[in-house]
Amino acid sequence: MTGEPLLSVRDLKVVFGLDEGSVRAVDGVSFDVMPGKVVGIVGESGCGKSVTTKAMLQLVDPPGRIAAGEMFFRRAGGEAVDLARLDPRGREIREIRGAEIALIPQEPMASFSPVHTVGEQIVEAIRLHARQWRPEGGAVSRSDARAIVVELFRDVGISMPEQRLDSYSWQLSGGLRQRAMIAMALSCKPRLLIADEPTTAIDVTTQAQVLALLRDLQKRHGTAIVFITHDLGVIAQMASHVVVMYLGRVMEEGAVDAIFHSPRHPYTRALLRSMPGMHGETRVALPTISGTLPHPFNRPTGCPFHPRCEEAIAGRCHARVPVLRPVGGGQSASCFLHHDEAEAT
Amino acid sequence: MSSPVGAQPLLRVRNLRKFFPIVKGVFRRTVGHVRAVDDVGFDVQEGETLGLVGESGCGKTTTSRCILRAMAPTSGEMLYRRRDGSTVDLAPLSRRELRPLRAEIQMIFQDPFGSLNPRMTLFDNVGEPLLVNGMLNRGERMDRVAELLRLVGLRPEFMHRFPHAFSGGQRQRIGIARALSTNPRLVVADEPVSALDVSVQAQVLNLLLELQERLRLTFLFVAHDLSVVRHISDRVAVMYVGQIVELAPTKSIFERPRHPYTAALLKAVPVADPRVSAGDVLLKGEVPSPANPPAGCYFNPRCPFADERCRREAPVLRELASGHSVRCYHAERLELAVPQERIDL
Ligand SMILES: Nc1ncnc2c1ncn2[C@@H]1O[C@H](COP(=O)(O)OP(=O)(O)OP(=O)(O)O)[C@@H](O)[C@H]1O
Ligand SMILES: Nc1ncnc2c1ncn2[C@@H]1O[C@H](COP(=O)(O)OP(=O)(O)O)[C@@H](O)[C@H]1O
Ligand code: SF4
Ligand code: SF4
Ligand SMILES: [Mg+2]
Ligand SMILES: [Mg+2]
């Protein structure tokens, strides 16, 4: 890839200090997001996808905290800021949140308050980040903001936008609520959109509509997207670049075609094999990943995947933690099959 | 599997309806009905898996709850062939009359967390149906529970632990052990793998296939995930707004769908291959409410092939080719797009 990344995450660590012990939810994650590209983060439940994105916005729930790492974000003015260093309640992160980086959260109900209409809430957001609409300064009037929302609703395919504006989120069907959420996220013209499982709770035909909408908006506005999902089909259709996570670490990352057609990491390969497809033989045993996901308090030593890895190298994989390194083809993997570099102990 | 032609089905459902009253006001006046299941019919042959697919709210769960007689149907027949060869209609049976049948027809639930009693050990959770069915000797129950746990791939020593100590996939195994405790013949599984991650899902699907062969089980497998249903089913029924719109052997329905809704549904599934580009979104609009379905064919407002007759009259499910039934006037004449071939490397 050429050019400067919009966001560059390096060795991010997020720890939850619980009474029973500490959970290393995100344990050294690195990846880049290029302007206007879609990065897909994929991995099974609990691997740290949501926490990673919450960290970007300084929204990690206590008792969680960013324990280490950097997240350089290039602001609209061109200067780079380390999101990891920002005060969660400070002015700068509040300026960035919503305006430059917008989030479509995993819990569909979390996005809108039930006591205000969706229109009022988006109008408020637009007025709060007036600078996004009035670069030369000045406020956005209520009626101007309302006109912007009508346009946005039309843009995301909500019919009869004037009426829908005055609905409460709970009055909207799943598909419409999803569209309203996307409109809300786009309301301040973010340069980076984080979509955390935006279609997991909706049906497949509605999902197809929402994915098509996101693809179209992304093309038209050139917004970069970090797209989180556990659905490999969705990732294949949405992402240009894929990050595969397991137990809080990046196992492999690379261009979408490389990840699906020449995966290098044993976990990526196993994950792809275990999925029932829409072609091929039916009613036969699917290849599985042996064992179970370890409990967060019981992280394995060495490579986090080693207790379940069919290709684990005796004497090596359980002892040292492989780091993410380029393995050719523009891909990187954290695996001793491909390089010898381990984390310093 | 296939059973001899003309063999009596294990379960024969005919004209099943379940309407829920919509009540309003302090006098709780009935102002309408939700037609959750609206003329559903199918046969389930002994030893086969019939998959029931469709989008949220189409009536899958209501259909299975009627068969289990967790609720009484509004009308229709559910003819069940007993172990001794006699046939009984489950629909009108009283609670007392149902009791001897409970052991033969069992259920696996979607939510491996909610379906087990958190305050009971595995022994009590799995052994409860045995106790209810008259196995009063504790030692005997212990032996049976140990056997069942082994059967589903769990260690018998786990018997004295509580459900919270187990992962999602393990809890689903416990739920399966519980369902199998009474040697059922028909197992109704409502979204049994929907809450599980891909790798865990593969393990549970393999277990279900293996148990089916070993114990000659008959499955009614309810799910919204098309690739999962395709993988496990011998035949598939597609539901839309409370009705079956297509019913056929798995291979036929996935290779050559004959109903416009089935074709659109298959097209909407995102292919886990970035080289297969997402097709155009075929379905506009949303699923109609079962409280207020459109006149004529329920699919007509979204169907690209709808004509005058479709808007006026409601088609019935009819056999188009041997074993392939469709609820559409024009099925013979439609050239429906077959989902794109996946490029395998
Ligand atoms: N508020 C919290 N308190 C304690 N632990 C937490 C909290 N939030 C997340 N975790 C832990 O952090 C880890 C990563 O969680 P995260 O929500 O990022 O997973 P995820 O990849 O988004 O999973 P899913 O696919 O289920 O959404 C998990 O072990 C989780 O239990
Ligand atoms: N107890 C109930 N009272 C009223 N309506 C119900 C009830 N149970 C289900 N429904 C309605 O019946 C329809 C079918 O629901 P369900 O069988 O749960 O669908 P599925 O399992 O396919 O998602 C939906 O419109 C649902 O809202
Ligand atoms: S480092 Fe070793 S255990 Fe880890 S994925 Fe590679 S081969 Fe497997
Ligand atoms: S009957 Fe008419 S409206 Fe219904 S599916 Fe067939 S063509 Fe479409
Ligand atoms: Mg999450
Ligand atoms: Mg259901």
PDB file of N, CA and C in Angstrom, chain A residues 128-197:
ATOM      1  N   LEU A 128     -23.738  20.166  17.281  1.00  0.00           N
ATOM      2  CA  LEU A 128     -22.576  20.043  18.163  1.00  0.00           C
ATOM      3  C   LEU A 128     -21.274  20.102  17.358  1.00  0.00           C
ATOM      4  N   HIS A 129     -21.288  19.448  16.201  1.00  0.00           N
ATOM      5  CA  HIS A 129     -20.086  19.442  15.367  1.00  0.00           C
ATOM      6  C   HIS A 129     -20.283  20.363  14.168  1.00  0.00           C
ATOM      7  N   ALA A 130     -20.752  21.577  14.429  1.00  0.00           N
ATOM      8  CA  ALA A 130     -21.091  22.523  13.364  1.00  0.00           C
ATOM      9  C   ALA A 130     -19.927  22.743  12.403  1.00  0.00           C
ATOM     10  N   ARG A 131     -18.699  22.669  12.943  1.00  0.00           N
ATOM     11  CA  ARG A 131     -17.528  22.939  12.122  1.00  0.00           C
ATOM     12  C   ARG A 131     -17.456  22.025  10.896  1.00  0.00           C
ATOM     13  N   GLN A 132     -17.985  20.777  11.044  1.00  0.00           N
ATOM     14  CA  GLN A 132     -17.947  19.847   9.922  1.00  0.00           C
ATOM     15  C   GLN A 132     -18.796  20.351   8.756  1.00  0.00           C
ATOM     16  N   TRP A 133     -19.801  21.162   9.091  1.00  0.00           N
ATOM     17  CA  TRP A 133     -20.693  21.670   8.051  1.00  0.00           C
ATOM     18  C   TRP A 133     -20.414  23.117   7.711  1.00  0.00           C
ATOM     19  N   ARG A 134     -19.802  23.863   8.663  1.00  0.00           N
ATOM     20  CA  ARG A 134     -19.477  25.271   8.438  1.00  0.00           C
ATOM     21  C   ARG A 134     -17.988  25.457   8.699  1.00  0.00           C
ATOM     22  N   PRO A 135     -17.156  25.007   7.737  1.00  0.00           N
ATOM     23  CA  PRO A 135     -15.707  25.057   7.970  1.00  0.00           C
ATOM     24  C   PRO A 135     -15.237  26.480   8.261  1.00  0.00           C
ATOM     25  N   GLU A 136     -15.958  27.465   7.731  1.00  0.00           N
ATOM     26  CA  GLU A 136     -15.546  28.855   7.935  1.00  0.00           C
ATOM     27  C   GLU A 136     -15.998  29.385   9.291  1.00  0.00           C
ATOM     28  N   GLY A 137     -16.689  28.549  10.071  1.00  0.00           N
ATOM     29  CA  GLY A 137     -17.140  28.948  11.401  1.00  0.00           C
ATOM     30  C   GLY A 137     -18.611  29.296  11.409  1.00  0.00           C
ATOM     31  N   GLY A 138     -19.180  29.408  12.602  1.00  0.00           N
ATOM     32  CA  GLY A 138     -20.597  29.731  12.730  1.00  0.00           C
ATOM     33  C   GLY A 138     -21.429  28.513  13.053  1.00  0.00           C
ATOM     34  N   ALA A 139     -22.656  28.785  13.497  1.00  0.00           N
ATOM     35  CA  ALA A 139     -23.534  27.715  13.954  1.00  0.00           C
ATOM     36  C   ALA A 139     -24.404  27.200  12.814  1.00  0.00           C
ATOM     37  N   VAL A 140     -24.966  25.996  13.017  1.00  0.00           N
ATOM     38  CA  VAL A 140     -25.947  25.458  12.084  1.00  0.00           C
ATOM     39  C   VAL A 140     -27.309  25.618  12.754  1.00  0.00           C
ATOM     40  N   SER A 141     -28.216  26.276  12.084  1.00  0.00           N
ATOM     41  CA  SER A 141     -29.534  26.478  12.696  1.00  0.00           C
ATOM     42  C   SER A 141     -30.286  25.155  12.730  1.00  0.00           C
ATOM     43  N   ARG A 142     -31.278  25.101  13.635  1.00  0.00           N
ATOM     44  CA  ARG A 142     -32.082  23.899  13.765  1.00  0.00           C
ATOM     45  C   ARG A 142     -32.721  23.496  12.423  1.00  0.00           C
ATOM     46  N   SER A 143     -33.255  24.488  11.715  1.00  0.00           N
ATOM     47  CA  SER A 143     -33.951  24.135  10.470  1.00  0.00           C
ATOM     48  C   SER A 143     -32.951  23.696   9.395  1.00  0.00           C
ATOM     49  N   ASP A 144     -31.761  24.317   9.393  1.00  0.00           N
ATOM     50  CA  ASP A 144     -30.734  23.856   8.452  1.00  0.00           C
ATOM     51  C   ASP A 144     -30.324  22.420   8.766  1.00  0.00           C
ATOM     52  N   ALA A 145     -30.150  22.144  10.073  1.00  0.00           N
ATOM     53  CA  ALA A 145     -29.730  20.804  10.479  1.00  0.00           C
ATOM     54  C   ALA A 145     -30.793  19.792  10.076  1.00  0.00           C
ATOM     55  N   ARG A 146     -32.046  20.182  10.252  1.00  0.00           N
ATOM     56  CA  ARG A 146     -33.151  19.292   9.896  1.00  0.00           C
ATOM     57  C   ARG A 146     -33.130  18.983   8.393  1.00  0.00           C
ATOM     58  N   ALA A 147     -32.837  20.003   7.608  1.00  0.00           N
ATOM     59  CA  ALA A 147     -32.754  19.792   6.157  1.00  0.00           C
ATOM     60  C   ALA A 147     -31.605  18.833   5.823  1.00  0.00           C
ATOM     61  N   ILE A 148     -30.502  18.966   6.570  1.00  0.00           N
ATOM     62  CA  ILE A 148     -29.376  18.057   6.339  1.00  0.00           C
ATOM     63  C   ILE A 148     -29.792  16.617   6.648  1.00  0.00           C
ATOM     64  N   VAL A 149     -30.542  16.439   7.742  1.00  0.00           N
ATOM     65  CA  VAL A 149     -30.960  15.088   8.131  1.00  0.00           C
ATOM     66  C   VAL A 149     -31.876  14.484   7.068  1.00  0.00           C
ATOM     67  N   VAL A 150     -32.786  15.291   6.542  1.00  0.00           N
ATOM     68  CA  VAL A 150     -33.675  14.790   5.480  1.00  0.00           C
ATOM     69  C   VAL A 150     -32.836  14.276   4.307  1.00  0.00           C
ATOM     70  N   GLU A 151     -31.820  15.077   3.941  1.00  0.00           N
ATOM     71  CA  GLU A 151     -30.921  14.669   2.854  1.00  0.00           C
ATOM     72  C   GLU A 151     -30.205  13.354   3.188  1.00  0.00           C
ATOM     73  N   LEU A 152     -29.705  13.287   4.432  1.00  0.00           N
ATOM     74  CA  LEU A 152     -28.994  12.078   4.875  1.00  0.00           C
ATOM     75  C   LEU A 152     -29.899  10.853   4.816  1.00  0.00           C
ATOM     76  N   PHE A 153     -31.130  11.018   5.305  1.00  0.00           N
ATOM     77  CA  PHE A 153     -32.072   9.893   5.296  1.00  0.00           C
ATOM     78  C   PHE A 153     -32.313   9.426   3.872  1.00  0.00           C
ATOM     79  N   ARG A 154     -32.444  10.390   2.995  1.00  0.00           N
ATOM     80  CA  ARG A 154     -32.648  10.028   1.593  1.00  0.00           C
ATOM     81  C   ARG A 154     -31.427   9.258   1.071  1.00  0.00           C
ATOM     82  N   ASP A 155     -30.260   9.759   1.465  1.00  0.00           N
ATOM     83  CA  ASP A 155     -28.987   9.171   1.046  1.00  0.00           C
ATOM     84  C   ASP A 155     -28.870   7.705   1.474  1.00  0.00           C
ATOM     85  N   VAL A 156     -29.367   7.383   2.672  1.00  0.00           N
ATOM     86  CA  VAL A 156     -29.252   5.999   3.160  1.00  0.00           C
ATOM     87  C   VAL A 156     -30.499   5.183   2.833  1.00  0.00           C
ATOM     88  N   GLY A 157     -31.327   5.718   1.954  1.00  0.00           N
ATOM     89  CA  GLY A 157     -32.456   4.934   1.457  1.00  0.00           C
ATOM     90  C   GLY A 157     -33.636   4.822   2.397  1.00  0.00           C
ATOM     91  N   ILE A 158     -33.859   5.842   3.221  1.00  0.00           N
ATOM     92  CA  ILE A 158     -35.060   5.846   4.053  1.00  0.00           C
ATOM     93  C   ILE A 158     -36.145   6.604   3.293  1.00  0.00           C
ATOM     94  N   SER A 159     -37.248   5.901   2.996  1.00  0.00           N
ATOM     95  CA  SER A 159     -38.318   6.576   2.265  1.00  0.00           C
ATOM     96  C   SER A 159     -39.118   7.457   3.223  1.00  0.00           C
ATOM     97  N   MET A 160     -39.802   8.429   2.705  1.00  0.00           N
ATOM     98  CA  MET A 160     -40.567   9.410   3.484  1.00  0.00           C
ATOM     99  C   MET A 160     -39.733   9.985   4.636  1.00  0.00           C
ATOM    100  N   PRO A 161     -38.577  10.567   4.323  1.00  0.00           N
ATOM    101  CA  PRO A 161     -37.670  11.000   5.397  1.00  0.00           C
ATOM    102  C   PRO A 161     -38.296  12.021   6.348  1.00  0.00           C
ATOM    103  N   GLU A 162     -39.159  12.910   5.842  1.00  0.00           N
ATOM    104  CA  GLU A 162     -39.729  13.934   6.716  1.00  0.00           C
ATOM    105  C   GLU A 162     -40.527  13.310   7.859  1.00  0.00           C
ATOM    106  N   GLN A 163     -41.276  12.240   7.543  1.00  0.00           N
ATOM    107  CA  GLN A 163     -42.053  11.581   8.596  1.00  0.00           C
ATOM    108  C   GLN A 163     -41.159  10.770   9.529  1.00  0.00           C
ATOM    109  N   ARG A 164     -40.199  10.050   8.932  1.00  0.00           N
ATOM    110  CA  ARG A 164     -39.367   9.126   9.725  1.00  0.00           C
ATOM    111  C   ARG A 164     -38.511   9.868  10.739  1.00  0.00           C
ATOM    112  N   LEU A 165     -38.199  11.131  10.416  1.00  0.00           N
ATOM    113  CA  LEU A 165     -37.418  11.989  11.297  1.00  0.00           C
ATOM    114  C   LEU A 165     -38.046  12.099  12.679  1.00  0.00           C
ATOM    115  N   ASP A 166     -39.378  12.086  12.725  1.00  0.00           N
ATOM    116  CA  ASP A 166     -40.077  12.278  13.990  1.00  0.00           C
ATOM    117  C   ASP A 166     -40.419  10.967  14.679  1.00  0.00           C
ATOM    118  N   SER A 167     -39.818   9.870  14.212  1.00  0.00           N
ATOM    119  CA  SER A 167     -40.052   8.582  14.878  1.00  0.00           C
ATOM    120  C   SER A 167     -39.033   8.391  15.993  1.00  0.00           C
ATOM    121  N   TYR A 168     -39.414   7.547  16.952  1.00  0.00           N
ATOM    122  CA  TYR A 168     -38.466   7.091  17.959  1.00  0.00           C
ATOM    123  C   TYR A 168     -37.813   5.817  17.434  1.00  0.00           C
ATOM    124  N   SER A 169     -36.584   5.559  17.881  1.00  0.00           N
ATOM    125  CA  SER A 169     -35.842   4.432  17.293  1.00  0.00           C
ATOM    126  C   SER A 169     -36.612   3.121  17.458  1.00  0.00           C
ATOM    127  N   TRP A 170     -37.318   2.993  18.584  1.00  0.00           N
ATOM    128  CA  TRP A 170     -38.029   1.726  18.818  1.00  0.00           C
ATOM    129  C   TRP A 170     -39.253   1.575  17.930  1.00  0.00           C
ATOM    130  N   GLN A 171     -39.634   2.630  17.221  1.00  0.00           N
ATOM    131  CA  GLN A 171     -40.765   2.503  16.305  1.00  0.00           C
ATOM    132  C   GLN A 171     -40.317   2.039  14.920  1.00  0.00           C
ATOM    133  N   LEU A 172     -39.014   2.030  14.693  1.00  0.00           N
ATOM    134  CA  LEU A 172     -38.512   1.670  13.366  1.00  0.00           C
ATOM    135  C   LEU A 172     -38.243   0.168  13.268  1.00  0.00           C
ATOM    136  N   SER A 173     -38.429  -0.386  12.074  1.00  0.00           N
ATOM    137  CA  SER A 173     -38.090  -1.795  11.862  1.00  0.00           C
ATOM    138  C   SER A 173     -36.575  -1.941  11.914  1.00  0.00           C
ATOM    139  N   GLY A 174     -36.113  -3.178  12.021  1.00  0.00           N
ATOM    140  CA  GLY A 174     -34.676  -3.431  12.123  1.00  0.00           C
ATOM    141  C   GLY A 174     -33.874  -2.785  10.999  1.00  0.00           C
ATOM    142  N   GLY A 175     -34.376  -2.920   9.779  1.00  0.00           N
ATOM    143  CA  GLY A 175     -33.652  -2.386   8.629  1.00  0.00           C
ATOM    144  C   GLY A 175     -33.607  -0.864   8.652  1.00  0.00           C
ATOM    145  N   LEU A 176     -34.741  -0.261   9.004  1.00  0.00           N
ATOM    146  CA  LEU A 176     -34.787   1.205   9.040  1.00  0.00           C
ATOM    147  C   LEU A 176     -33.922   1.760  10.163  1.00  0.00           C
ATOM    148  N   ARG A 177     -33.944   1.070  11.321  1.00  0.00           N
ATOM    149  CA  ARG A 177     -33.135   1.540  12.444  1.00  0.00           C
ATOM    150  C   ARG A 177     -31.655   1.497  12.065  1.00  0.00           C
ATOM    151  N   GLN A 178     -31.283   0.426  11.354  1.00  0.00           N
ATOM    152  CA  GLN A 178     -29.899   0.299  10.916  1.00  0.00           C
ATOM    153  C   GLN A 178     -29.525   1.446   9.980  1.00  0.00           C
ATOM    154  N   ARG A 179     -30.431   1.800   9.093  1.00  0.00           N
ATOM    155  CA  ARG A 179     -30.175   2.905   8.173  1.00  0.00           C
ATOM    156  C   ARG A 179     -30.086   4.226   8.926  1.00  0.00           C
ATOM    157  N   ALA A 180     -30.980   4.399   9.910  1.00  0.00           N
ATOM    158  CA  ALA A 180     -30.947   5.632  10.704  1.00  0.00           C
ATOM    159  C   ALA A 180     -29.620   5.723  11.465  1.00  0.00           C
ATOM    160  N   MET A 181     -29.136   4.573  11.939  1.00  0.00           N
ATOM    161  CA  MET A 181     -27.866   4.557  12.654  1.00  0.00           C
ATOM    162  C   MET A 181     -26.721   4.959  11.735  1.00  0.00           C
ATOM    163  N   ILE A 182     -26.793   4.469  10.509  1.00  0.00           N
ATOM    164  CA  ILE A 182     -25.751   4.824   9.546  1.00  0.00           C
ATOM    165  C   ILE A 182     -25.829   6.329   9.248  1.00  0.00           C
ATOM    166  N   ALA A 183     -27.052   6.840   9.104  1.00  0.00           N
ATOM    167  CA  ALA A 183     -27.222   8.279   8.870  1.00  0.00           C
ATOM    168  C   ALA A 183     -26.629   9.080  10.018  1.00  0.00           C
ATOM    169  N   MET A 184     -26.890   8.636  11.242  1.00  0.00           N
ATOM    170  CA  MET A 184     -26.348   9.298  12.431  1.00  0.00           C
ATOM    171  C   MET A 184     -24.819   9.288  12.377  1.00  0.00           C
ATOM    172  N   ALA A 185     -24.247   8.128  12.049  1.00  0.00           N
ATOM    173  CA  ALA A 185     -22.790   8.016  12.016  1.00  0.00           C
ATOM    174  C   ALA A 185     -22.189   8.914  10.933  1.00  0.00           C
ATOM    175  N   LEU A 186     -22.931   9.087   9.834  1.00  0.00           N
ATOM    176  CA  LEU A 186     -22.396   9.890   8.731  1.00  0.00           C
ATOM    177  C   LEU A 186     -22.706  11.374   8.884  1.00  0.00           C
ATOM    178  N   SER A 187     -23.507  11.706   9.905  1.00  0.00           N
ATOM    179  CA  SER A 187     -24.053  13.062   9.978  1.00  0.00           C
ATOM    180  C   SER A 187     -22.977  14.131  10.082  1.00  0.00           C
ATOM    181  N   CYS A 188     -21.807  13.780  10.595  1.00  0.00           N
ATOM    182  CA  CYS A 188     -20.775  14.805  10.728  1.00  0.00           C
ATOM    183  C   CYS A 188     -19.609  14.567   9.788  1.00  0.00           C
ATOM    184  N   LYS A 189     -19.882  13.871   8.690  1.00  0.00           N
ATOM    185  CA  LYS A 189     -18.880  13.629   7.657  1.00  0.00           C
ATOM    186  C   LYS A 189     -17.569  13.101   8.223  1.00  0.00           C
ATOM    187  N   PRO A 190     -17.615  11.958   8.900  1.00  0.00           N
ATOM    188  CA  PRO A 190     -16.375  11.412   9.470  1.00  0.00           C
ATOM    189  C   PRO A 190     -15.438  10.962   8.354  1.00  0.00           C
ATOM    190  N   ARG A 191     -14.154  10.954   8.653  1.00  0.00           N
ATOM    191  CA  ARG A 191     -13.219  10.398   7.680  1.00  0.00           C
ATOM    192  C   ARG A 191     -12.963   8.937   7.972  1.00  0.00           C
ATOM    193  N   LEU A 192     -13.320   8.527   9.210  1.00  0.00           N
ATOM    194  CA  LEU A 192     -13.183   7.113   9.581  1.00  0.00           C
ATOM    195  C   LEU A 192     -14.475   6.663  10.246  1.00  0.00           C
ATOM    196  N   LEU A 193     -15.038   5.589   9.710  1.00  0.00           N
ATOM    197  CA  LEU A 193     -16.260   5.037  10.277  1.00  0.00           C
ATOM    198  C   LEU A 193     -15.926   3.671  10.861  1.00  0.00           C
ATOM    199  N   ILE A 194     -16.316   3.467  12.112  1.00  0.00           N
ATOM    200  CA  ILE A 194     -16.112   2.158  12.719  1.00  0.00           C
ATOM    201  C   ILE A 194     -17.472   1.486  12.804  1.00  0.00           C
ATOM    202  N   ALA A 195     -17.621   0.351  12.146  1.00  0.00           N
ATOM    203  CA  ALA A 195     -18.888  -0.361  12.153  1.00  0.00           C
ATOM    204  C   ALA A 195     -18.680  -1.683  12.877  1.00  0.00           C
ATOM    205  N   ASP A 196     -19.234  -1.793  14.094  1.00  0.00           N
ATOM    206  CA  ASP A 196     -19.036  -2.992  14.907  1.00  0.00           C
ATOM    207  C   ASP A 196     -20.218  -3.928  14.711  1.00  0.00           C
ATOM    208  N   GLU A 197     -20.040  -4.963  13.911  1.00  0.00           N
ATOM    209  CA  GLU A 197     -21.092  -5.935  13.610  1.00  0.00           C
ATOM    210  C   GLU A 197     -22.395  -5.234  13.214  1.00  0.00           C
TER     211      GLU A 197
END
